[in-house]
CSV table of C-alpha atoms in Angstrom, one decimal:
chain,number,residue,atom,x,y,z
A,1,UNK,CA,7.2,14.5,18.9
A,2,UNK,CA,9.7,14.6,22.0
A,3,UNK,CA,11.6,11.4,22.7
A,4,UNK,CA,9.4,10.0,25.3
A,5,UNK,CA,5.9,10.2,24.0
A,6,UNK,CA,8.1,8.1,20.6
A,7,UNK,CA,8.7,5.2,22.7
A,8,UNK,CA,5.1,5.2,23.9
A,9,UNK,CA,3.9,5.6,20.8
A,10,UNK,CA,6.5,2.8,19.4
A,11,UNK,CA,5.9,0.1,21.9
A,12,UNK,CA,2.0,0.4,21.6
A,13,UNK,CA,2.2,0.2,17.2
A,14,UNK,CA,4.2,-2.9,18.5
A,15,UNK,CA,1.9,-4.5,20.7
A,16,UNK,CA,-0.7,-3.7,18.3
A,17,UNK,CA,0.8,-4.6,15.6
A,18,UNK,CA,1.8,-8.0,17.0
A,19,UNK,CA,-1.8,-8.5,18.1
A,20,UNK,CA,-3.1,-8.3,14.6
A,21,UNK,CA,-0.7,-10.7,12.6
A,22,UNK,CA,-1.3,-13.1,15.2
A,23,UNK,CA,-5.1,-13.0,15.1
A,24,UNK,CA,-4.4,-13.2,10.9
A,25,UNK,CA,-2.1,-16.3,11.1
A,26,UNK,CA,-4.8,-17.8,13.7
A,27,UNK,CA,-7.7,-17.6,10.7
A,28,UNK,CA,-5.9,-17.3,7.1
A,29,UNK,CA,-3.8,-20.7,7.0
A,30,UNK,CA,-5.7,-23.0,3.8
A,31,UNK,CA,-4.2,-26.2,5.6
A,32,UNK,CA,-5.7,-28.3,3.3
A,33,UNK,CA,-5.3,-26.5,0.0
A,34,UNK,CA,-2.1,-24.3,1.3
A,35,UNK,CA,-2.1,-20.6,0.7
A,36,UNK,CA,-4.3,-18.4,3.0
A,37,UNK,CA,-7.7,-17.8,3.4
A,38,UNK,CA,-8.4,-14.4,3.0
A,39,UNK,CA,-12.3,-13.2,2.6
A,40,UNK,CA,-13.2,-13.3,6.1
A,41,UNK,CA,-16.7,-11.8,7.2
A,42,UNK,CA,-17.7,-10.3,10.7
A,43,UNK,CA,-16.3,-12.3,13.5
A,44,UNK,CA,-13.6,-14.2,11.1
A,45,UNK,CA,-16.6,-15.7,9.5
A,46,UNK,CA,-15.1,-17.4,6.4
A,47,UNK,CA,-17.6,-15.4,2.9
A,48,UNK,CA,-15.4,-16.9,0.2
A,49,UNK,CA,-12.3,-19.5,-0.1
A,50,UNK,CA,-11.0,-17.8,-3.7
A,51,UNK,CA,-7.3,-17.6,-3.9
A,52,UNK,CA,-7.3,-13.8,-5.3
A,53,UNK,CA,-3.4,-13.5,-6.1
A,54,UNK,CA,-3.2,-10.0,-4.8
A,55,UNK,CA,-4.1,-10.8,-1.6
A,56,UNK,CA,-2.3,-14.0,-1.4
A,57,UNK,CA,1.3,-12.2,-2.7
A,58,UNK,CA,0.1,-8.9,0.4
A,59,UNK,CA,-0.6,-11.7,3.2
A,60,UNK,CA,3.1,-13.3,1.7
A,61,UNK,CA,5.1,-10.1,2.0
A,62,UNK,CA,3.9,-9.1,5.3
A,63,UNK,CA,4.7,-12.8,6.8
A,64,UNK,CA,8.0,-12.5,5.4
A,65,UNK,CA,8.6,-8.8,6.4
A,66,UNK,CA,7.3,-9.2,10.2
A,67,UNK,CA,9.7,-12.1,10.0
A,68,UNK,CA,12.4,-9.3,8.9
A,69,UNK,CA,10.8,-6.9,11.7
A,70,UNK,CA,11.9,-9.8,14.3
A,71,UNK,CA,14.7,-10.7,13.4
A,72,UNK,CA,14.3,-13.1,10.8
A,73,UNK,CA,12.0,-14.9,13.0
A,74,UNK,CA,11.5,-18.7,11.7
A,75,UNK,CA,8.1,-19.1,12.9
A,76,UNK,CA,6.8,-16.1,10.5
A,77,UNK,CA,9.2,-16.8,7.7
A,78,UNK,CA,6.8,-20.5,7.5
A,79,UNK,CA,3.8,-18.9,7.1
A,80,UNK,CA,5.3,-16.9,4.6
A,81,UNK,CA,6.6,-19.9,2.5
A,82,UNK,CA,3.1,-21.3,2.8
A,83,UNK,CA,1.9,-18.4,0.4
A,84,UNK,CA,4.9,-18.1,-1.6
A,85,UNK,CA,4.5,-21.5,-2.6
A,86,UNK,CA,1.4,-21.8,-3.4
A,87,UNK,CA,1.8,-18.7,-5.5
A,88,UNK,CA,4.8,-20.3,-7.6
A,89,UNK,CA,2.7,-23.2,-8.1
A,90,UNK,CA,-0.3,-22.1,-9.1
A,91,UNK,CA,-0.2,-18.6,-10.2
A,92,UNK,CA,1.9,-18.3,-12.9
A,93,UNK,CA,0.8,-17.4,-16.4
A,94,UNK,CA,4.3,-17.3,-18.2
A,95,UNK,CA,6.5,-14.8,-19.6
A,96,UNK,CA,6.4,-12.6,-15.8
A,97,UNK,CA,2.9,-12.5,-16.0
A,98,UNK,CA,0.5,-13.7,-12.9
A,99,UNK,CA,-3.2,-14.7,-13.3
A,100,UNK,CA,-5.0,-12.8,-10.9
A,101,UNK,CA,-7.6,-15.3,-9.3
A,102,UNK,CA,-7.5,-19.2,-9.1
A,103,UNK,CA,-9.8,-22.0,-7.9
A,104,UNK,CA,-9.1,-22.4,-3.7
A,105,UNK,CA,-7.1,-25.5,-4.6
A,106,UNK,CA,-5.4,-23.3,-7.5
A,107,UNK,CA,-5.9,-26.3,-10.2
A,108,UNK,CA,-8.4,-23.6,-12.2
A,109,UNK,CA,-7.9,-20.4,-13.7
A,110,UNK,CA,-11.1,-18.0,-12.6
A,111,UNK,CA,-9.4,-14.8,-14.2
A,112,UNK,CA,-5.8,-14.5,-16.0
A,113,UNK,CA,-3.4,-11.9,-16.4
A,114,UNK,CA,-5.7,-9.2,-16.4
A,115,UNK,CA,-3.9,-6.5,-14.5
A,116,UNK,CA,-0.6,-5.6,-13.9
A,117,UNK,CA,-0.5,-5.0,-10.5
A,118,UNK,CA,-1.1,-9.1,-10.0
A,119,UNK,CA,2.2,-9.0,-11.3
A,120,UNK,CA,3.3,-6.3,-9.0
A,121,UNK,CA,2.4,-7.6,-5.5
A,122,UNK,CA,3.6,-10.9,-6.8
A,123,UNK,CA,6.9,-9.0,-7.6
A,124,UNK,CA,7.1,-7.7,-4.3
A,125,UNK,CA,5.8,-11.2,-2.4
A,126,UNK,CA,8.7,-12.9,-3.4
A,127,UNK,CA,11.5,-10.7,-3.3
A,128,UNK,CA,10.9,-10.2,0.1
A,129,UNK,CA,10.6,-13.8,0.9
A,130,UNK,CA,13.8,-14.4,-1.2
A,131,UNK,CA,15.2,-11.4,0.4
A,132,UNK,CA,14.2,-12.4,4.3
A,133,UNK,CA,14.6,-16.5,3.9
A,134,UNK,CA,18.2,-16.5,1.8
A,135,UNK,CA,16.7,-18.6,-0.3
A,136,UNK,CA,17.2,-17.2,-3.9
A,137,UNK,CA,15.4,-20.4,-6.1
A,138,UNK,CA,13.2,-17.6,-7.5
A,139,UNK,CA,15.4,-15.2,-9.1
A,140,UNK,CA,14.6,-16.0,-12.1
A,141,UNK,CA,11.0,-15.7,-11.9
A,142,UNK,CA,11.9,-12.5,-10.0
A,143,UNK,CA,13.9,-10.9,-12.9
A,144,UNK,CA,11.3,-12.4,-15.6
A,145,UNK,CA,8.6,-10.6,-13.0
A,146,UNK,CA,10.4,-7.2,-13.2
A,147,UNK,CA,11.5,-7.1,-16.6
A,148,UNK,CA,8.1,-7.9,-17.9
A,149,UNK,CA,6.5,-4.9,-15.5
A,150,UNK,CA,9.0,-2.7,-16.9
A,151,UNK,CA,8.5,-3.8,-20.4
A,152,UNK,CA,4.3,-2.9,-19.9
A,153,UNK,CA,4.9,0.3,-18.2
A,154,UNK,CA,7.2,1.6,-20.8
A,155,UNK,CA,4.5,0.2,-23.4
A,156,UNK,CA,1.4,3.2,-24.2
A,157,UNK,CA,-0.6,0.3,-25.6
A,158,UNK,CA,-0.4,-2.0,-22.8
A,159,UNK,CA,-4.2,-2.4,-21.4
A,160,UNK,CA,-4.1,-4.5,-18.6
A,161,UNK,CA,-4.4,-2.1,-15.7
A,162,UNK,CA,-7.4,-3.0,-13.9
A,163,UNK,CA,-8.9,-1.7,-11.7
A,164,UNK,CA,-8.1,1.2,-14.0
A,165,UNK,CA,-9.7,1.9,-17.4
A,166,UNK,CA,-6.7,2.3,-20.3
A,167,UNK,CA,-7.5,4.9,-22.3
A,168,UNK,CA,-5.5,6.1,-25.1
A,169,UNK,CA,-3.5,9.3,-24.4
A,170,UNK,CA,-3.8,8.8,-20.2
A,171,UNK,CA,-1.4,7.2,-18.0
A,172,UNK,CA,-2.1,6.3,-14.5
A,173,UNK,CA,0.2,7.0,-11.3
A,174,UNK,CA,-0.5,4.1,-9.0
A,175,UNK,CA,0.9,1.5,-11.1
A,176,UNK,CA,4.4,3.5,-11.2
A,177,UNK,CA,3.8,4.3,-7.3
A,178,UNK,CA,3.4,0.9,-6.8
A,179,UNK,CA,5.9,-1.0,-8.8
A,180,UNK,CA,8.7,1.7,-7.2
A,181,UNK,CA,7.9,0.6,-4.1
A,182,UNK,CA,8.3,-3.2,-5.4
A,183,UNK,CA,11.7,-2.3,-7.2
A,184,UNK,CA,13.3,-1.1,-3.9
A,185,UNK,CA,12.3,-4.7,-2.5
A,186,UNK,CA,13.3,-6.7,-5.6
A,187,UNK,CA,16.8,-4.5,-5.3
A,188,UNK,CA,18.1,-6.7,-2.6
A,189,UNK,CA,17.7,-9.5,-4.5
A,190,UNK,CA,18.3,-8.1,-7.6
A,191,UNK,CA,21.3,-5.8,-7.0
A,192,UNK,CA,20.8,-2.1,-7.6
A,193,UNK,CA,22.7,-2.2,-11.4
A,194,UNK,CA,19.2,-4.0,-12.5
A,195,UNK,CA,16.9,-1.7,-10.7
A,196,UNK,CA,18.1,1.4,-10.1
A,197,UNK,CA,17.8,3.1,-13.3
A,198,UNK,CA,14.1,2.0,-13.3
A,199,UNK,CA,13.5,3.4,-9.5
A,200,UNK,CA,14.7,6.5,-10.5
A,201,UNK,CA,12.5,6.8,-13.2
A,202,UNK,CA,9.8,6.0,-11.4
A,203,UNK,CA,10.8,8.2,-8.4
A,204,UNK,CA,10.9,11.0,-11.2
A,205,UNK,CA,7.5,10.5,-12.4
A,206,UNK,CA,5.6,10.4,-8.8
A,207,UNK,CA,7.3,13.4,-8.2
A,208,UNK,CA,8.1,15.8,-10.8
A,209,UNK,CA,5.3,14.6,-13.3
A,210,UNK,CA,2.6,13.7,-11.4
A,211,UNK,CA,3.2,15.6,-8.2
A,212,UNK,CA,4.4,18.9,-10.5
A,213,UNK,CA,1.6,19.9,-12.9
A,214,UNK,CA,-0.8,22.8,-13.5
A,215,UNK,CA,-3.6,21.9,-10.5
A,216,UNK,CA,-1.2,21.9,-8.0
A,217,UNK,CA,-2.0,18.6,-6.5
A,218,UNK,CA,-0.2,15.0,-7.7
A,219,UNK,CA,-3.0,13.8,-9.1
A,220,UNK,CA,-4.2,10.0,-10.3
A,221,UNK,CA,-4.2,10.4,-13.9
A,222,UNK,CA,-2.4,13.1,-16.6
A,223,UNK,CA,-2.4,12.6,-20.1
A,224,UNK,CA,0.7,11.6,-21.2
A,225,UNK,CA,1.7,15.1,-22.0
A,226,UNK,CA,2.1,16.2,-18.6
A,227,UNK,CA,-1.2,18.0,-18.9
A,228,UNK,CA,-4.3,17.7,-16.5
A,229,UNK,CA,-7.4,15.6,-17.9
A,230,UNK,CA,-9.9,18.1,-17.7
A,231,UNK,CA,-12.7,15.6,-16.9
A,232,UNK,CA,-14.0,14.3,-13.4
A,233,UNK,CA,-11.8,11.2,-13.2
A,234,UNK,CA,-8.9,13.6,-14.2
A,235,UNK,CA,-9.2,15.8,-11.3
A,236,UNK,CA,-9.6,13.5,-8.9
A,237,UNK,CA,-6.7,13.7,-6.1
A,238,UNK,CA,-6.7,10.0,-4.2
A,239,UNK,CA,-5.4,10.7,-1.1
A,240,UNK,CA,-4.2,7.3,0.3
A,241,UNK,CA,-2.3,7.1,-3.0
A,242,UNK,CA,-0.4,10.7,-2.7
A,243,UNK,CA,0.8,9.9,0.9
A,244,UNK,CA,1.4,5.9,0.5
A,245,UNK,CA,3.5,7.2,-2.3
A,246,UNK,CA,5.3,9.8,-0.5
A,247,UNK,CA,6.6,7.7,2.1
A,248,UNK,CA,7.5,5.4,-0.3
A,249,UNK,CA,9.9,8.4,-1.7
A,250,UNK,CA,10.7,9.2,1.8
A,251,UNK,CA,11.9,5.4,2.8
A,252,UNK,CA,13.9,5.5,-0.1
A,253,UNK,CA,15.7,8.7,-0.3
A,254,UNK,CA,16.4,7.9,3.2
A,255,UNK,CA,18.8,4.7,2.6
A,256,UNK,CA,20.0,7.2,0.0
A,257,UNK,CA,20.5,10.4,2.2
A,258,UNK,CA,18.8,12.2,-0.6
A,259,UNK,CA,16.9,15.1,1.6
A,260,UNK,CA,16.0,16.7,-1.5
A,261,UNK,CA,13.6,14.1,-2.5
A,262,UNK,CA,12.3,14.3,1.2
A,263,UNK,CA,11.5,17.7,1.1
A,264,UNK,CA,10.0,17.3,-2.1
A,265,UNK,CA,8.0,14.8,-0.6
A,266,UNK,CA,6.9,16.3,2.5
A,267,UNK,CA,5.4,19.2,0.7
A,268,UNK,CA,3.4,16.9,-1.3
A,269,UNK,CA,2.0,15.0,1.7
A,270,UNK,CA,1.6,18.2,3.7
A,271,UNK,CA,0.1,20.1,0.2
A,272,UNK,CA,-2.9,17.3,0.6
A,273,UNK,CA,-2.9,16.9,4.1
A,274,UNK,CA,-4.7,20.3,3.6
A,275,UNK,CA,-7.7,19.3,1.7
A,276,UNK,CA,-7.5,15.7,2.9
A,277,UNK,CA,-7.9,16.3,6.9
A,278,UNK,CA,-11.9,16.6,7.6
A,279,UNK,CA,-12.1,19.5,9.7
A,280,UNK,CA,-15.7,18.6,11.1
A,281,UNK,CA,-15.2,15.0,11.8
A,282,UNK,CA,-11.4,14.2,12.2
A,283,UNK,CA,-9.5,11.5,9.9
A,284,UNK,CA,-8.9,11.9,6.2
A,285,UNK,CA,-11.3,11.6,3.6
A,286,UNK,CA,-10.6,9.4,0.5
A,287,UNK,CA,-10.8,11.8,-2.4
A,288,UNK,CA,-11.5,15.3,-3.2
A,289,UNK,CA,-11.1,17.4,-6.8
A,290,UNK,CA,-8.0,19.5,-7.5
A,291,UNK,CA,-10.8,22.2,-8.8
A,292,UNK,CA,-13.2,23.1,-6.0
A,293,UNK,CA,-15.9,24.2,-8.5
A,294,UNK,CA,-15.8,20.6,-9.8
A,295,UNK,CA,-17.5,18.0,-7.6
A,296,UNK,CA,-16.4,14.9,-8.0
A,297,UNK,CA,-18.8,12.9,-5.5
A,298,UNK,CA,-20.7,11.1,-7.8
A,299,UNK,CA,-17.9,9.3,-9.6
A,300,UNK,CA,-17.9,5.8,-9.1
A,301,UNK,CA,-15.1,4.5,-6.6
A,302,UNK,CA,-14.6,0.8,-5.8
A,303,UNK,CA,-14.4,1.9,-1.9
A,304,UNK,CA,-17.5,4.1,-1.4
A,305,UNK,CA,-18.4,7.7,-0.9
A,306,UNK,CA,-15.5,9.7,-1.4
A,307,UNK,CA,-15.7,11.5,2.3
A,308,UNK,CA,-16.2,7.9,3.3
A,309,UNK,CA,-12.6,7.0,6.1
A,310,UNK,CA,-11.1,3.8,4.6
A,311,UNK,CA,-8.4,1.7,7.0
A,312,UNK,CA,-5.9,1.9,4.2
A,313,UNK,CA,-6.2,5.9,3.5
A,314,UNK,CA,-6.1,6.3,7.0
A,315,UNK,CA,-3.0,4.0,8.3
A,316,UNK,CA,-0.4,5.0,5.1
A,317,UNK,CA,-2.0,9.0,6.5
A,318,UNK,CA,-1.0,8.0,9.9
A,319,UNK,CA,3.1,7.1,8.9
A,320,UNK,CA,3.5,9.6,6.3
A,321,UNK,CA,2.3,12.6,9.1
A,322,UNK,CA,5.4,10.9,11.2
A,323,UNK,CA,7.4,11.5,8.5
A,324,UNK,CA,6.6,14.8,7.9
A,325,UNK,CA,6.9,15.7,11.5
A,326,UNK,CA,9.9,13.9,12.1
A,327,UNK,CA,11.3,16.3,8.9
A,328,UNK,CA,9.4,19.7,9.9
A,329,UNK,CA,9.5,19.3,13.4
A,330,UNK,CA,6.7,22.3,13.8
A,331,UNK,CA,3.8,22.3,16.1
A,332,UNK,CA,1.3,22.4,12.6
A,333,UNK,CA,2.7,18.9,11.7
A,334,UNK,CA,2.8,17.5,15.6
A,335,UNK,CA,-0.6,18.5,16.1
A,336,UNK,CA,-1.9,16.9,12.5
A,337,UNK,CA,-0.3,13.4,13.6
A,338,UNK,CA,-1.3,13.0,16.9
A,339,UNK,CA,-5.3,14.1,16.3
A,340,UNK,CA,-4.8,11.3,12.9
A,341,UNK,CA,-3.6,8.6,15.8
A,342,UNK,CA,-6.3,9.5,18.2
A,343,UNK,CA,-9.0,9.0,15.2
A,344,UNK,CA,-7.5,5.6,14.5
A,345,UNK,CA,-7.3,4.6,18.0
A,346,UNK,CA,-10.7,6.2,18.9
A,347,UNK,CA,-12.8,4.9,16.0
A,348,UNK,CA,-10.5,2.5,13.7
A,349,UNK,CA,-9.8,-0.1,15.7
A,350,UNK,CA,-12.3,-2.5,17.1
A,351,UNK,CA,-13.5,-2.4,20.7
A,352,UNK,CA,-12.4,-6.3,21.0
A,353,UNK,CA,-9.1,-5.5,19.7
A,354,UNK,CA,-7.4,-7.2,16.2
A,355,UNK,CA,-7.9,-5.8,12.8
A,356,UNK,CA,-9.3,-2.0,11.8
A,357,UNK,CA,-12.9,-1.9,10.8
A,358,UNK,CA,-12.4,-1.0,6.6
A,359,UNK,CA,-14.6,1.4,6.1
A,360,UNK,CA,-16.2,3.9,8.4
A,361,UNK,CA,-18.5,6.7,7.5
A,362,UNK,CA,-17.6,10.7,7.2
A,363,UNK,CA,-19.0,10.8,11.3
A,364,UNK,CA,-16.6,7.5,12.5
A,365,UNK,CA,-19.7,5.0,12.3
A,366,UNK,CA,-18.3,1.9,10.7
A,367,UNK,CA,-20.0,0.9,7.8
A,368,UNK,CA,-18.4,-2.1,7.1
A,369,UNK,CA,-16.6,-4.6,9.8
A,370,UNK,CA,-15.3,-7.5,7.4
A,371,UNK,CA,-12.1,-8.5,8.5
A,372,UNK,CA,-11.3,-9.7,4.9
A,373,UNK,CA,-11.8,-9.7,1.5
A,374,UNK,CA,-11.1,-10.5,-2.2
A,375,UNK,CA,-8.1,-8.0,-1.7
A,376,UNK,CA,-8.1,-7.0,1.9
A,377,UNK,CA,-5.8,-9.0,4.3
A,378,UNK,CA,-3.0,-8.4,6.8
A,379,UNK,CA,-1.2,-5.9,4.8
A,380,UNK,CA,-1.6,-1.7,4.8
A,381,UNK,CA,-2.8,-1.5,8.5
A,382,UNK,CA,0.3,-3.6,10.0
A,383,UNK,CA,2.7,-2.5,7.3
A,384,UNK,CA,1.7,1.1,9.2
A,385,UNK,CA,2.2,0.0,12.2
A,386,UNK,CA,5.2,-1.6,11.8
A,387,UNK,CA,7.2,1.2,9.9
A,388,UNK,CA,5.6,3.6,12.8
A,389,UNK,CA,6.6,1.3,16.0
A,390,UNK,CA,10.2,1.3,14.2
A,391,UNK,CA,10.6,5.4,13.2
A,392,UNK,CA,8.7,6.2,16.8
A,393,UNK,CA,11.8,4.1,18.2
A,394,UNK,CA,14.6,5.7,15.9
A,395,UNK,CA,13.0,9.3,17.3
A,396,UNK,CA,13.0,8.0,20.7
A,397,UNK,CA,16.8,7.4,20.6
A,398,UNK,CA,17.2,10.8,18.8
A,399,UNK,CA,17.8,9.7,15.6
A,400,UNK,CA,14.7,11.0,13.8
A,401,UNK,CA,15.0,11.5,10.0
């Protein structure tokens, strides 16, 4: 990517980007009950008024990082309090655990501390309100937050990993994925003498346990051996997951000027780039097998078929090809992230503007046009766009990885 077509490419991520938190702080404030409003139909049609805590801690961080992304902007840094309160009042189960759905005026419990990643996203909410705002009241919920989540992940026996299924002898990668990506924000409240030893380990096992093992790919799920679970949820290679992940490694070895981990990375992202890109129809699919005599298209996913385009897959696609290209600099990797952004530009993004559609089919036809939902709010598509308006503007100045 030359210098010029980056601060295109940066200034329309902006203006797009801007455009969709807009339209989501126009629709997802619960003035009466506080928190947001969040499972929004066709047309901002409101389905639902449940306070699902994962997407009330997602809609909280993103307020409080586009805050960040404008300079500590006051305006977004209120909306942002607005779920970070509500979420301190309501939410909490004890102990660092977070219940993961409440009544709309948060005064019932609908489910409790049934998964960790609740506690993960809540994690990540408010450190990066704490982190934005100056205001440090919740460090103590922050570090009871993060000491629990490192307590369950070190535990084989802990169960509450929904939407996963614990099994004995299995452990998972996106709760790891996620929760390093959490640590690196709770750091700067934190201080790196807490979490550092923890992001490291983390970063280890993305990379060199799950991203090194006998299929080839970084996979979902190993047993805890190292070894591949030779059944069809074993082999299955998620896509989104590898490259939100990777970037995640990427960001972070950045700060650090740690190029071995990006190169590590890069080959990971590129590695399933290769069997993720859908040749016929353009955009990535959502899932494929690391054995192609194993079909894995009849295994139940929460998101549909697994050649099905989801907006998340697709967007944390879209920044980790910039990455790559910014690192390889080759024609392959140019071409790969430019015909990604014309997919999302071409069939992602709604002819009226606003939000991605969620869900298209394997031929671009959307299949679903909800602008929200028990989980989905303003949170992958503009955290996308926002880290590719600002790396399109570092390359445009020549800075680059």
């Amino acid at each position: 990517m030359d210098t010029q077509e980056a601060k295109k490419l940066s200034v329309l991520y902006r203006m797009q980007l801007t455009e969709l938190m807009e339209i989501w702080a126009s629709h997802s404030i619960d003035s009466l009950h506080g928190g947001y409003l969040t499972d929004f139909g066709e047309d901002w049609k409101l389905v639902s008024d449940r306070k699902n805590i994962w997407a009330q801690a997602r809609q909280t961080y993103m307020f409080a990082a586009y805050a960040a992304y404008l300079g500590h902007n006051p305006t977004w840094l209120r909306l942002a309090k607005i779920g970070r309160d509500f979420i301190v009042q309501y939410a909490y189960a004890g102990n660092g655990r977070w219940n993961y759905e409440i009544s709309p005026d948060g005064t019932k419990i609908l489910e409790g501390t049934t998964t960790i990643f609740t506690d993960i996203f809540v994690l990540l909410a408010l450190s990066q309100y704490a982190s934005v705002s100056g205001d440090l009241q919740d460090y103590n919920l922050i570090f009871t937050t993060f000491s629990s989540i490192t307590k369950h992940l070190s535990d084989p026996e802990f169960k509450d990993l929904q939407p996963h299924r614990w099994q004995p002898g299995i452990t998972r990668y996106s709760p790891y994925m996620i929760a390093f990506n959490a640590f690196t924000v709770a750091e700067t409240v934190l201080g790196p003498h807490v979490t550092q030893p923890f992001v490291r380990q983390y970063l280890n096992k993305m990379l060199f346990s799950f991203g090194q093992n006998s299929s080839g790919f970084l996979l979902e799920s190993l047993q805890t051996n190292g070894d591949v679970w030779d059944t069809p949820e074993g082999r299955v290679v998620n896509a989104g997951h590898v490259f939100e992940g990777m970037w995640f490694c990427i960001d972070y070895a950045r700060a650090h000027a740690d190029y071995d981990i990006v190169r590590d990375a890069v080959k990971l992202i590129v590695k399933t780039a290769d069997y993720a890109i859908d040749s016929q129809y353009g955009g990535l699919i959502y899932q494929f097998s690391c054995d192609p005599d194993q079909d894995i298209q009849n295994l139940r996913t929460d998101m549909g078929q697994v050649d099905d385009k989801i907006d998340w897959v697709i967007c944390e696609g879209l920044y980790a090809f910039a990455l790559a290209d910014a690192f390889l600099n080759t024609a392959q990797s140019y071409e790969r992230f430019m015909a990604l952004h014309q997919f999302c530009q071409k069939h992602f993004r709604d002819k009226d503007g606003g939000d991605w559609y969620p869900a298209l089919s394997r031929n671009g036809t959307p299949i679903r046009k909800n602008k929200g939902g028990k989980h989905r709010v303003a949170f992958h598509v503009p955290r996308a766009l926002m880290n590719l308006s600002v790396l399109c503007e570092q390359i445009s100045k020549g800075e680059g990885l």
